Coordinates of C-alpha atoms in Angstrom, one line a residue:
M7 CA 25.6 30.7 -10.5
P8 CA 24.7 30.4 -14.2
V9 CA 21.5 32.2 -15.2
L10 CA 18.9 30.0 -16.7
P11 CA 17.5 31.1 -20.1
R12 CA 13.8 32.0 -20.0
L13 CA 11.7 29.9 -22.4
T14 CA 9.0 32.6 -22.3
D15 CA 11.3 35.4 -23.6
S16 CA 9.0 36.3 -26.5
K17 CA 11.3 39.1 -27.8
S18 CA 14.3 36.7 -28.1
T19 CA 12.1 34.0 -29.8
A20 CA 10.6 36.6 -32.2
D21 CA 14.0 37.8 -33.2
K22 CA 15.1 34.2 -33.9
V23 CA 12.0 33.5 -35.9
L24 CA 12.6 36.7 -37.9
I25 CA 16.2 35.6 -38.7
Q26 CA 14.9 32.2 -39.7
Q27 CA 12.4 33.8 -42.1
V28 CA 15.1 35.9 -43.8
Q29 CA 17.4 32.9 -44.1
A30 CA 14.6 30.7 -45.6
L31 CA 13.8 33.4 -48.2
E32 CA 17.4 34.0 -49.2
R33 CA 18.2 30.3 -49.4
A34 CA 15.4 29.7 -51.9
S35 CA 15.8 32.8 -54.1
T36 CA 18.8 31.8 -56.3
G37 CA 17.6 28.5 -57.7
A38 CA 14.0 29.7 -57.9
R39 CA 15.0 32.8 -60.0
V40 CA 17.0 30.7 -62.5
A41 CA 14.1 28.3 -62.9
T42 CA 11.5 31.1 -63.4
F43 CA 13.7 32.8 -66.0
I44 CA 14.0 29.6 -68.0
Q45 CA 10.2 29.1 -67.8
G46 CA 9.8 32.8 -69.0
A47 CA 12.1 32.3 -71.9
A48 CA 10.3 29.1 -73.0
A49 CA 6.9 30.7 -72.7
S50 CA 8.1 33.8 -74.7
W51 CA 9.4 31.6 -77.5
L52 CA 6.1 29.7 -77.7
C53 CA 3.9 32.8 -77.5
R54 CA 5.8 35.0 -79.9
H55 CA 4.2 36.5 -83.0
D56 CA 4.8 39.5 -85.2
S57 CA 3.0 42.0 -83.0
N58 CA 4.6 41.2 -79.7
Q59 CA 8.1 39.8 -80.3
W60 CA 9.9 43.1 -79.6
L61 CA 7.8 43.6 -76.4
L62 CA 8.7 40.0 -75.4
L63 CA 12.4 40.6 -76.0
A64 CA 12.2 43.7 -73.8
W65 CA 10.3 41.9 -71.2
L66 CA 12.6 38.9 -71.2
A67 CA 15.6 41.3 -70.9
A68 CA 14.0 43.1 -68.0
L69 CA 13.3 39.8 -66.3
G70 CA 16.9 38.7 -66.8
I71 CA 18.3 41.9 -65.5
F72 CA 16.0 41.8 -62.5
N73 CA 16.9 38.3 -61.7
I74 CA 20.7 38.9 -62.0
A75 CA 20.4 42.0 -59.8
A76 CA 18.3 40.1 -57.3
V77 CA 20.6 37.1 -57.1
S78 CA 23.7 39.4 -56.8
R79 CA 22.0 41.3 -54.0
T80 CA 21.1 38.1 -52.2
L81 CA 24.6 36.6 -52.5
Y82 CA 26.0 39.9 -51.2
L83 CA 23.6 39.9 -48.2
R84 CA 24.4 36.2 -47.4
R85 CA 28.0 37.2 -46.8
Q86 CA 27.0 39.9 -44.3
P87 CA 26.3 39.1 -40.6
L88 CA 22.6 38.5 -39.9
D89 CA 21.3 39.3 -36.5
A90 CA 18.3 41.0 -34.8
S91 CA 19.6 44.5 -35.7
N92 CA 19.5 44.0 -39.5
A93 CA 17.1 41.2 -39.9
L94 CA 14.1 43.5 -40.4
H95 CA 15.9 45.4 -43.2
R96 CA 16.9 42.1 -44.9
L97 CA 13.3 40.9 -44.7
R98 CA 12.0 44.1 -46.4
V99 CA 14.5 43.5 -49.2
S100 CA 13.4 39.9 -49.5
T101 CA 9.8 41.0 -49.6
A102 CA 10.3 43.8 -52.2
L103 CA 12.0 41.5 -54.7
P104 CA 9.0 39.1 -55.0
T105 CA 6.7 42.1 -55.5
I106 CA 8.8 43.4 -58.4
N107 CA 9.0 39.8 -59.8
G108 CA 5.2 39.4 -59.6
L109 CA 4.5 42.6 -61.4
L110 CA 7.0 41.6 -64.1
W111 CA 5.2 38.4 -64.6
A112 CA 1.9 40.2 -64.7
A113 CA 3.3 42.3 -67.6
G114 CA 4.6 39.2 -69.3
I115 CA 1.1 37.6 -69.3
W116 CA -0.4 40.7 -70.7
I117 CA 2.2 40.6 -73.5
M118 CA 1.9 36.9 -74.2
W119 CA -1.8 36.5 -73.9
V120 CA -3.5 35.6 -77.2
P121 CA -7.3 36.1 -76.8
D122 CA -8.4 33.7 -79.6
N123 CA -5.8 30.9 -79.0
L124 CA -7.0 28.5 -76.2
E125 CA -3.8 26.4 -76.5
L126 CA -1.5 29.3 -75.8
Q127 CA -3.8 30.5 -73.0
L128 CA -3.6 27.0 -71.4
L129 CA 0.1 27.0 -71.8
L130 CA 0.5 30.3 -70.0
I131 CA -1.9 29.0 -67.2
L132 CA 0.3 25.9 -66.8
V133 CA 3.5 28.0 -66.6
I134 CA 1.9 30.4 -64.0
A135 CA 0.6 27.4 -62.1
G136 CA 4.0 25.9 -61.9
I137 CA 5.6 29.2 -60.8
S138 CA 2.9 29.8 -58.2
Q139 CA 3.3 26.3 -56.8
G140 CA 7.0 26.9 -56.4
S141 CA 6.4 30.2 -54.7
L142 CA 4.2 28.5 -52.1
Q143 CA 7.3 26.6 -51.0
T144 CA 10.0 29.2 -51.5
L145 CA 8.0 32.1 -50.0
K146 CA 5.9 30.4 -47.3
A147 CA 8.3 31.8 -44.6
H148 CA 6.8 35.3 -45.0
L149 CA 3.1 35.8 -46.2
P150 CA 3.6 39.3 -47.5
A151 CA 6.4 38.1 -49.8
L152 CA 4.2 35.2 -51.0
F153 CA 1.1 37.3 -51.7
R154 CA 2.9 40.2 -53.3
F155 CA 4.3 37.8 -55.9
F156 CA 1.3 35.4 -56.1
T157 CA -1.5 38.0 -56.4
P158 CA -0.3 40.0 -59.5
C159 CA 1.2 36.9 -61.1
V160 CA -1.9 34.6 -60.9
G161 CA -4.5 37.5 -60.8
S162 CA -3.3 38.7 -64.2
I163 CA -4.8 35.5 -65.7
V164 CA -8.2 36.4 -64.2
V165 CA -7.9 39.9 -65.5
M166 CA -6.9 38.8 -69.0
A167 CA -9.7 36.2 -69.1
F168 CA -12.4 38.7 -68.4
A169 CA -10.8 41.6 -70.3
Y170 CA -10.9 39.5 -73.6
P171 CA -14.2 37.6 -73.5
G172 CA -14.2 34.3 -75.4
P173 CA -15.9 30.9 -75.4
H174 CA -13.8 29.7 -72.5
S175 CA -13.1 33.0 -70.7
L176 CA -15.7 32.3 -67.9
N177 CA -14.3 28.8 -67.3
I178 CA -10.7 30.1 -67.2
G179 CA -11.6 33.1 -65.0
V180 CA -13.7 31.2 -62.5
G181 CA -11.2 28.2 -62.4
T182 CA -8.3 30.6 -61.8
I183 CA -10.2 32.3 -59.0
L184 CA -10.9 28.9 -57.3
Y185 CA -7.3 28.0 -57.8
M186 CA -6.2 31.3 -56.2
A187 CA -8.4 30.6 -53.2
W188 CA -7.0 27.1 -52.8
C189 CA -3.4 28.5 -53.1
I190 CA -4.1 31.3 -50.6
G191 CA -5.4 28.7 -48.1
F192 CA -2.5 26.4 -48.7
G193 CA 0.0 29.2 -48.3
I194 CA -1.5 30.4 -45.0
T195 CA -1.4 26.8 -43.7
A196 CA 2.2 26.3 -44.9
H197 CA 3.2 29.6 -43.3
R198 CA 1.6 28.7 -40.0
E199 CA 3.4 25.3 -40.0
F200 CA 6.7 27.0 -40.8
L201 CA 6.3 29.4 -37.9
E202 CA 5.1 26.6 -35.5
S203 CA 8.0 24.3 -36.5
T204 CA 10.5 27.1 -36.2
R205 CA 9.2 28.2 -32.8
K206 CA 9.2 24.6 -31.5
N207 CA 12.8 24.1 -32.8
F208 CA 13.9 27.2 -30.8
E209 CA 11.9 26.1 -27.7
F210 CA 13.5 22.7 -27.9
E211 CA 16.9 24.3 -28.3
E212 CA 16.3 26.6 -25.4
L213 CA 15.0 23.7 -23.3
S214 CA 18.1 21.7 -24.2
I215 CA 20.3 24.6 -23.1
S216 CA 18.2 25.0 -19.9
L217 CA 18.5 21.3 -19.1
Q218 CA 22.2 21.4 -19.7
V219 CA 22.6 24.5 -17.5
Q220 CA 20.5 22.8 -14.8
K221 CA 22.6 19.6 -15.2
D222 CA 25.8 21.7 -14.8
I223 CA 24.4 23.5 -11.7
A224 CA 23.4 20.1 -10.2
E225 CA 26.8 18.6 -10.9
T226 CA 28.5 21.7 -9.5
A227 CA 26.3 21.5 -6.4
I228 CA 27.1 17.8 -6.0
Q229 CA 30.8 18.4 -6.4
A230 CA 30.6 21.3 -3.9
K231 CA 28.6 19.1 -1.5
S232 CA 31.2 16.3 -1.8
R233 CA 34.1 18.7 -1.2
F234 CA 32.3 20.2 1.8
L235 CA 31.5 16.8 3.3
A236 CA 35.0 15.5 2.6
A237 CA 36.6 18.6 4.2
A238 CA 34.2 18.8 7.1
S239 CA 34.5 15.0 7.7
H240 CA 38.3 15.1 7.6
D241 CA 38.6 18.1 10.0
L242 CA 36.1 16.5 12.5
R243 CA 37.7 13.0 12.3
Q244 CA 41.1 14.2 13.6
P245 CA 40.0 15.4 17.1
I246 CA 37.4 12.7 17.5
H247 CA 40.0 10.0 16.6
A248 CA 42.4 11.4 19.1
Q249 CA 39.6 11.9 21.7
G250 CA 38.6 8.2 21.4
L251 CA 42.2 7.0 21.9
F252 CA 42.7 9.3 24.9
L253 CA 39.4 8.1 26.5
D254 CA 40.4 4.4 26.0
V255 CA 43.7 5.0 27.8
L256 CA 41.9 7.0 30.6
Q257 CA 39.4 4.2 31.2
R258 CA 42.2 1.8 32.1
T259 CA 43.6 4.1 34.8
T260 CA 42.6 4.2 38.4
L261 CA 39.4 6.3 38.7
S262 CA 36.7 6.8 41.3
P263 CA 33.2 5.5 40.4
A264 CA 32.0 9.0 39.6
Q265 CA 35.0 9.6 37.4
H266 CA 34.4 6.2 35.6
E267 CA 30.8 7.3 35.0
L268 CA 31.9 10.6 33.5
V269 CA 34.5 9.0 31.3
A270 CA 31.9 6.4 30.1
S271 CA 29.5 9.2 29.2
A272 CA 32.2 11.0 27.3
A273 CA 33.1 7.8 25.5
A274 CA 29.5 7.3 24.6
A275 CA 29.3 10.8 23.2
C276 CA 32.5 10.2 21.3
S277 CA 31.2 6.9 20.0
A278 CA 28.0 8.6 18.7
S279 CA 30.0 11.2 16.9
A280 CA 32.2 8.5 15.4
E281 CA 29.1 6.6 14.3
M282 CA 27.8 9.6 12.4
L283 CA 31.2 10.2 10.7
N284 CA 31.4 6.5 9.8
T285 CA 27.9 6.9 8.1
L286 CA 29.4 9.6 6.0
L287 CA 32.4 7.4 5.3
D288 CA 30.2 4.5 4.2
F289 CA 28.3 6.8 1.8
S290 CA 31.6 8.2 0.4
R291 CA 33.0 4.8 -0.1
I292 CA 30.0 3.8 -2.1
E293 CA 30.2 7.0 -4.2
A294 CA 33.9 6.4 -4.8
G295 CA 33.3 2.8 -5.9
V296 CA 36.1 1.5 -3.6
I297 CA 34.0 -1.2 -1.9
K298 CA 35.2 -4.6 -3.1
P299 CA 32.9 -7.3 -1.8
Q300 CA 34.6 -10.3 -0.1
I301 CA 32.1 -13.0 -1.0
R302 CA 32.0 -16.2 1.0
A303 CA 29.5 -18.6 2.7
F304 CA 28.6 -17.7 6.2
M305 CA 25.9 -18.5 8.8
V306 CA 23.2 -15.9 9.2
Q307 CA 22.3 -16.5 12.9
P308 CA 25.6 -15.3 14.5
L309 CA 25.1 -12.1 12.5
L310 CA 21.5 -11.7 13.7
N311 CA 22.6 -12.4 17.3
K312 CA 25.3 -9.7 17.0
I313 CA 22.9 -7.1 15.7
E314 CA 20.3 -8.0 18.3
R315 CA 22.9 -7.6 21.1
E316 CA 23.8 -4.2 19.7
F317 CA 20.3 -2.8 19.2
A318 CA 18.1 -4.5 21.8
Q319 CA 19.0 -2.0 24.5
Q320 CA 18.0 0.9 22.1
A321 CA 14.7 -0.8 21.5
D322 CA 14.1 -1.4 25.2
A323 CA 14.8 2.3 25.9
K324 CA 11.9 3.2 23.6
G325 CA 9.6 0.5 25.0
L326 CA 9.8 -1.5 21.7
E327 CA 9.8 -5.3 21.4
Y328 CA 12.8 -6.5 19.5
R329 CA 12.4 -10.0 18.0
S330 CA 14.7 -12.1 15.9
R331 CA 13.7 -15.5 14.4
E332 CA 16.2 -18.3 14.7
S333 CA 17.7 -19.5 11.5
A334 CA 20.0 -22.3 10.5
L335 CA 20.5 -20.9 6.9
A336 CA 23.8 -20.0 5.4
V337 CA 24.1 -17.4 2.6
H338 CA 26.7 -16.6 -0.1
S339 CA 27.7 -12.9 0.2
D340 CA 30.0 -10.4 2.0
P341 CA 29.2 -10.8 5.8
A342 CA 30.6 -7.3 6.6
L343 CA 28.4 -5.6 4.0
I344 CA 25.4 -7.6 4.9
E345 CA 25.9 -6.6 8.5
L346 CA 26.2 -3.0 7.5
I347 CA 22.9 -3.3 5.6
L348 CA 21.1 -4.9 8.4
R349 CA 22.5 -2.5 11.0
N350 CA 21.2 0.5 9.0
L351 CA 17.8 -1.2 8.5
V352 CA 17.4 -2.1 12.2
S353 CA 18.6 1.4 13.3
N354 CA 16.1 3.0 10.9
A355 CA 13.3 0.8 12.2
I356 CA 14.0 1.7 15.8
R357 CA 14.3 5.4 14.9
Y358 CA 10.9 5.6 13.2
T359 CA 8.9 3.3 15.5
E360 CA 7.2 4.7 18.6
R361 CA 5.1 1.8 19.7
G362 CA 5.0 -1.9 18.9
G363 CA 8.3 -3.3 17.8
L364 CA 10.4 -4.8 15.1
L365 CA 11.2 -8.3 13.8
V366 CA 14.4 -9.4 12.0
A367 CA 13.7 -12.6 10.0
C368 CA 15.5 -14.9 7.7
R369 CA 13.6 -17.4 5.5
R370 CA 14.4 -19.5 2.5
R371 CA 12.7 -19.0 -0.9
G372 CA 14.0 -21.5 -3.4
S373 CA 17.7 -20.9 -4.0
Q374 CA 17.4 -17.5 -2.3
V375 CA 17.3 -16.3 1.2
L376 CA 15.1 -13.3 2.3
L377 CA 16.6 -11.1 5.0
E378 CA 13.6 -9.1 6.3
V379 CA 13.3 -6.2 8.8
F380 CA 9.7 -5.6 9.8
D381 CA 8.6 -2.6 12.0
T382 CA 5.3 -1.1 13.2
G383 CA 6.5 2.4 12.7
I384 CA 5.1 5.5 10.9
G385 CA 5.2 3.8 7.5
I386 CA 6.0 5.4 4.1
E387 CA 3.5 6.7 1.6
A388 CA 3.7 5.2 -1.9
S389 CA 4.8 8.5 -3.4
Q390 CA 7.8 8.7 -1.0
Q391 CA 9.0 5.1 -1.3
R392 CA 11.6 5.9 -3.9
A393 CA 12.6 9.2 -2.4
V394 CA 13.6 7.6 1.0
F395 CA 16.6 6.0 -0.7
R396 CA 18.0 9.4 -1.7
E397 CA 20.8 10.7 0.3
F398 CA 19.9 13.2 3.2
H399 CA 16.2 12.5 2.6
Q400 CA 14.3 12.1 5.9
L401 CA 10.7 11.7 6.8
G402 CA 9.2 13.5 9.7
N403 CA 12.4 15.4 10.7
P404 CA 12.0 19.0 9.5
E405 CA 13.9 20.2 12.6
R406 CA 16.9 18.0 11.6
D407 CA 17.1 16.3 15.0
R408 CA 20.5 14.7 15.1
T409 CA 19.1 11.7 17.0
K410 CA 17.3 10.8 13.8
G411 CA 20.5 10.4 11.9
L412 CA 21.7 12.1 8.7
G413 CA 19.3 10.7 6.2
L414 CA 22.0 8.5 4.7
G415 CA 21.1 5.0 6.1
L416 CA 18.8 3.9 3.3
A417 CA 21.0 5.5 0.6
I418 CA 23.8 3.4 2.0
V419 CA 21.6 0.3 2.1
E420 CA 20.6 0.7 -1.5
G421 CA 24.2 1.4 -2.6
L422 CA 25.5 -1.7 -0.8
A423 CA 22.7 -3.9 -2.2
R424 CA 23.6 -2.6 -5.7
T425 CA 27.3 -3.3 -5.1
L426 CA 26.5 -6.8 -4.0
G427 CA 24.0 -7.4 -6.8
H428 CA 21.3 -8.3 -4.3
A429 CA 17.6 -7.2 -4.8
L430 CA 16.2 -4.8 -2.3
S431 CA 12.5 -4.1 -1.9
L432 CA 10.2 -2.1 0.3
D433 CA 6.6 -2.7 1.3
S434 CA 5.0 -0.1 3.5
R435 CA 1.7 1.4 4.5
R436 CA 1.2 4.8 6.1
A437 CA 0.8 4.5 9.9
R438 CA 1.0 0.7 9.7
G439 CA 4.7 0.0 9.4
S440 CA 7.2 -1.2 6.8
V441 CA 9.2 -4.2 5.7
F442 CA 12.5 -4.1 3.9
R443 CA 13.6 -7.3 2.1
L444 CA 17.1 -8.1 0.9
T445 CA 17.4 -11.2 -1.4
V446 CA 20.6 -13.1 -0.9
P447 CA 21.8 -16.3 -2.6
L448 CA 21.6 -19.4 -0.5
A449 CA 25.0 -20.9 0.2
T450 CA 25.7 -24.2 -1.4
E451 CA 29.0 -24.9 0.4
A452 CA 29.6 -25.2 4.2
P453 CA 30.7 -22.0 5.8
A454 CA 34.3 -21.9 7.1
A455 CA 34.8 -21.4 10.8
R456 CA 36.1 -18.0 11.9
L457 CA 38.0 -17.2 15.0
A458 CA 37.0 -14.2 17.0
P459 CA 39.7 -11.5 17.1
A460 CA 41.4 -10.7 20.4
E461 CA 40.4 -7.4 22.2
P462 CA 43.1 -5.1 23.6
R463 CA 41.8 -5.3 27.1
T464 CA 42.1 -9.1 27.3
A465 CA 45.0 -9.8 24.8
Q466 CA 48.7 -10.1 25.5
P467 CA 50.7 -6.9 25.5
L468 CA 52.3 -6.0 22.2
R469 CA 56.1 -5.8 22.2
L470 CA 56.7 -3.7 19.0
R471 CA 58.7 -0.7 17.9
V472 CA 56.0 1.4 16.3
L473 CA 56.6 4.6 14.3
V474 CA 53.6 6.9 13.9
V475 CA 53.5 9.5 11.2
D476 CA 50.8 12.1 11.4
D477 CA 50.7 15.9 11.0
D478 CA 48.1 16.4 13.8
E479 CA 49.8 16.8 17.2
S480 CA 46.8 15.5 19.2
V481 CA 46.7 12.4 17.1
R482 CA 50.4 11.8 17.6
Q483 CA 50.0 12.2 21.4
S484 CA 47.0 9.9 21.7
M485 CA 48.6 7.2 19.5
Q486 CA 51.7 7.3 21.7
H487 CA 49.7 7.0 24.9
L488 CA 47.7 4.1 23.6
L489 CA 50.5 2.1 22.0
R490 CA 52.7 2.5 25.0
D491 CA 49.8 1.4 27.2
W492 CA 49.8 -1.8 25.0
G493 CA 53.5 -2.4 25.7
C494 CA 54.9 -0.8 22.5
E495 CA 57.9 1.3 22.1
C496 CA 56.5 4.2 20.1
H497 CA 57.8 7.4 18.5
A498 CA 55.6 9.8 16.6
V499 CA 56.7 12.3 13.9
E500 CA 54.9 14.7 11.5
S501 CA 56.8 14.3 8.2
I502 CA 58.7 12.1 5.8
E503 CA 62.0 13.8 6.6
A504 CA 61.6 13.4 10.3
A505 CA 60.6 9.7 9.8
L506 CA 63.7 9.0 7.7
S507 CA 66.0 10.9 10.2
L508 CA 64.6 8.9 13.1
S509 CA 64.9 5.5 11.2
R510 CA 68.7 6.0 10.9
R511 CA 69.2 5.6 14.7
W512 CA 66.0 3.7 15.6
V513 CA 64.6 1.1 13.2
P514 CA 60.8 0.6 13.6
E515 CA 59.1 -2.8 13.3
V516 CA 55.8 -1.4 12.0
V517 CA 54.7 2.0 10.6
I518 CA 51.3 3.6 11.1
S519 CA 51.0 6.6 8.8
D520 CA 48.2 9.1 8.1
Y521 CA 47.4 9.2 4.4
Q522 CA 47.2 12.9 3.8
L523 CA 50.1 14.9 5.1
R524 CA 51.3 18.4 4.7
D525 CA 52.8 19.8 1.5
Q526 CA 50.7 17.4 -0.6
R527 CA 52.7 14.4 0.7
T528 CA 51.0 11.1 1.4
G529 CA 51.5 8.2 3.8
V530 CA 52.2 5.9 0.8
E531 CA 55.3 8.1 0.1
V532 CA 56.3 7.8 3.8
I533 CA 56.0 4.0 3.8
E534 CA 57.8 3.6 0.4
A535 CA 60.7 5.8 1.6
L536 CA 61.0 3.9 4.9
R537 CA 60.9 0.6 3.2
A538 CA 63.7 1.8 0.9
A539 CA 65.7 2.8 3.9
V540 CA 65.2 -0.1 6.4
G541 CA 63.9 -3.0 4.2
R542 CA 61.1 -3.8 1.8
G543 CA 59.4 -6.1 4.4
L544 CA 58.6 -3.3 6.8
P545 CA 54.9 -3.8 7.9
A546 CA 52.7 -0.8 7.6
L547 CA 49.2 0.6 8.1
L548 CA 47.5 3.6 6.5
I549 CA 45.0 5.7 8.5
T550 CA 42.9 8.4 6.8
G551 CA 40.4 10.9 7.8
D552 CA 39.7 11.9 4.2
T553 CA 36.4 10.8 2.6
A554 CA 36.8 12.5 -0.8
P555 CA 36.1 9.8 -3.5
Q556 CA 39.4 10.5 -5.3
R557 CA 41.4 10.3 -2.1
L558 CA 39.7 7.0 -1.2
R559 CA 40.4 5.5 -4.6
E560 CA 44.1 6.6 -4.3
A561 CA 44.4 5.1 -0.8
V562 CA 42.7 1.8 -1.7
G563 CA 44.8 1.6 -4.8
S564 CA 48.0 1.6 -2.8
G565 CA 47.3 -1.9 -1.7
L566 CA 48.2 -1.1 1.9
P567 CA 45.8 -2.0 4.8
L568 CA 43.6 1.1 5.2
L569 CA 41.8 2.2 8.4
H570 CA 39.5 5.2 8.6
K571 CA 39.5 7.7 11.4
P572 CA 38.1 7.6 14.0
V573 CA 39.7 4.2 14.5
S574 CA 38.5 2.2 17.6
P575 CA 41.4 0.9 19.8
S576 CA 40.1 -2.7 19.3
R577 CA 40.2 -2.3 15.5
L578 CA 43.7 -0.8 15.6
Y579 CA 44.8 -3.7 17.9
R580 CA 43.4 -6.3 15.5
E581 CA 45.1 -4.7 12.5
L582 CA 48.4 -4.5 14.2
V583 CA 48.2 -8.2 15.2
T584 CA 47.3 -9.0 11.6
V585 CA 50.2 -7.2 9.9
V586 CA 52.8 -8.1 12.6
P587 CA 52.0 -11.5 14.1
C588 CA 53.0 -11.4 17.7

């Protein structure tokens, strides 16, 4: 796992600030030295006279040599690596150079000062004021460097004013002292602002790195979670799928009442496991973005009746009153997805209600229809009302009781509502209950009539040659038992090669293939190979136990009818009748 940088690592921050100080001093030195040398040359020319011209030439030569040496040294240092190990030495060099420069200017003022010439004195004061103002900006990164240049340079004016008394000496001396005090205060403030700005920049940089690392960790965790869920879901779906098919066949055999009761209990347990896996599948389908709404007009009441038939027994078992208001309204949406939303909301209401009951209502509001699920359950605090829509988030289930679900129901509801473009809202009060509202467009056209699909127990036997391709032996056996029980002639193989070999002597009328086979082969490849061998019109079904988003997108992208393990016998029967009309 990546290690997060510590924002409070003072040593690291101090080293970075030190390096920044050195860089600031070195960046400003070249241009500043050229400018001060030009100012020195101009002042020397104006202040020259017979008694000081040789001293001025010597001083100007010394100033030039110093500046050339200082610039050369700085340019050399800039080409060298700068890090915490050599930053302190570079800072000392950058501090020593302004000290020498300040002393040189102090000597220059002593040479150029003319006691009885106020104009030249004011000229020198202006030159020094300009140089000192520049130093406040170029040397503010390091106070010792600033003061070691500024003090001798400006202080020499005060010394000369009082060393050579004149009519204006007091004014010049006092004014210069006040100016020095202002400059010192300004320099300290500028230095503090520099340090504060530098530290904030580094803290922001470290915070950005920390946030990026945290984002990477979160993304890694999400990917790991998705891989784990996909792998665990796939491995669990195979035996549960086979178990469900075996139990369906067994229930149609001659059994004693006690055996029927045991088989029914086993089927109920298998159905509960399948329901939890299908919840994971619904969530994975939303994450993968493979849900494509089939929008049409439909009546709400048949859907409400279906959900009430499914959940009324659960409500009765907890002593809850289940009510559903009659409605003659039709809505414009995807009935399968609306059913899934309402099933999750009703299941959630029953799960978190201990007394009272729940109400499923449908009412019109303008051009919209409100589908509402009320309960008298534990309620949700305002601070938790957004969190409950997060995946695997559950209230009042620290022990992770499996009877309370996986914590995915409301995440699925929100994801489906977002996919459909329908508004979803929650009103709740702690210990008073909750109401979830889904806003759906009112249908403007008459709903088309839909025929109920036939069930395998009541429908005519199928007379089909069915080829099953699956690399799991238990799935192959269960599919063969079920299909033969429906009157089909069925063979089951585990690979593309075996399927092609069989098709040369026995031509199937329909193929049912698992999507993910061994050796990175897929059911799509099987179906394409068989169609090339026996005819392009060969009907086919894909079945998958994989819930990885990428796999789901690949399977859906094939354009073949896709079923998800565990597949109920009734669903498998309906799909077979659909792809191969009997």
